[in-house]
Coordinates of C-alpha atoms in Angstrom, one line a residue:
X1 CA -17.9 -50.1 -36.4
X2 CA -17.8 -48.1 -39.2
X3 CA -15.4 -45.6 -38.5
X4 CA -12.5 -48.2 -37.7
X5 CA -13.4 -50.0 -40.8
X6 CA -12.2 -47.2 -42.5
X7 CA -9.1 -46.3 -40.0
X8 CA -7.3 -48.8 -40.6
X9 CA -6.9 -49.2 -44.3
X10 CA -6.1 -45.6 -44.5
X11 CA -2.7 -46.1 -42.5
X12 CA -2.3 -49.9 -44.0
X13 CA -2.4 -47.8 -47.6
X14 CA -0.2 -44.7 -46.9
X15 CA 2.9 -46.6 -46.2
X16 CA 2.6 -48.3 -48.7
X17 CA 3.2 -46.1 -51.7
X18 CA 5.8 -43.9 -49.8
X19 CA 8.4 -46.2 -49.5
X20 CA 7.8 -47.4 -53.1
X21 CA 8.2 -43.4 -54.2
X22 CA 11.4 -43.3 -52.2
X23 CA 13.6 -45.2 -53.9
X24 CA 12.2 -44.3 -57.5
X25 CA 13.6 -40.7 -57.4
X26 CA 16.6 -42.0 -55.7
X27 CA 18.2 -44.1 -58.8
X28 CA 16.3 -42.0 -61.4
X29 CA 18.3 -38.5 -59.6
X30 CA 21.4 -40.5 -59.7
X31 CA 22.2 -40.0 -63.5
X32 CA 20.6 -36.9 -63.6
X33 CA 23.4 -35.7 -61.5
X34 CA 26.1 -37.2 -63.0
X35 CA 24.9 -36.2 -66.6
X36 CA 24.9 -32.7 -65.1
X37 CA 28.4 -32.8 -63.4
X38 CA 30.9 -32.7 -66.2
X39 CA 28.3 -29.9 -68.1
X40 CA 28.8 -27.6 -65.3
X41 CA 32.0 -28.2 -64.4
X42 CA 32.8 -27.4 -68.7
X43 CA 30.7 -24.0 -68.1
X44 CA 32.0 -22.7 -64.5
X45 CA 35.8 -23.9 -64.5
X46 CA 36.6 -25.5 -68.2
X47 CA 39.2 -27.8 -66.5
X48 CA 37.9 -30.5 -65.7
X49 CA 36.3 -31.1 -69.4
X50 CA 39.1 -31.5 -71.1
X51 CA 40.7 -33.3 -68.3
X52 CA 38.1 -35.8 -68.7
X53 CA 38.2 -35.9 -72.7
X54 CA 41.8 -36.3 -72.6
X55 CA 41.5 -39.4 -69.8
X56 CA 38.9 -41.0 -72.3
X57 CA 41.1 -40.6 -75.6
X58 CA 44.0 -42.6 -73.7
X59 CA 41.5 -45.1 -72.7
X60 CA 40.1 -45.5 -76.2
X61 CA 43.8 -45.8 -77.2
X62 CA 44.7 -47.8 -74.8
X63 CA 42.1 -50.6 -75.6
X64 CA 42.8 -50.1 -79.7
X65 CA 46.3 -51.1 -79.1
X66 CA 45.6 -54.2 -77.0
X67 CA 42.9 -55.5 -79.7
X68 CA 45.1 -54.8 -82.3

């Protein structure tokens, strides 16, 4: 009797805190990858960067001339 006893909340705990580690990395790698996109993209090609600065600064422009 023993050795069930200690079967079955060995499975019941396993699942448990693996599909609650899933989706923690998930979101949390999510950022990290796009905080890393536009840094590499700057060191291996340099185009899209400023591509990217330049779509910002209209933006930025774009909203100070509709508030003003």
């Amino acid at each position: 009797p023993a050795a069930p006893k200690h079967a079955s909340p060995a499975p019941a705990n396993q699942p448990a805190p693996a599909p609650v580690a899933q989706p923690a990395p998930t979101p949390v790698a999510e950022p990290v990858v796009n905080n890393n996109s536009p840094a590499s993209d700057k060191s291996s090609g340099g185009n899209m960067g400023p591509i990217i600065v330049v779509i910002l600064m209209i933006i930025i422009l774009i909203a100070v001339y509709k508030l003003a």
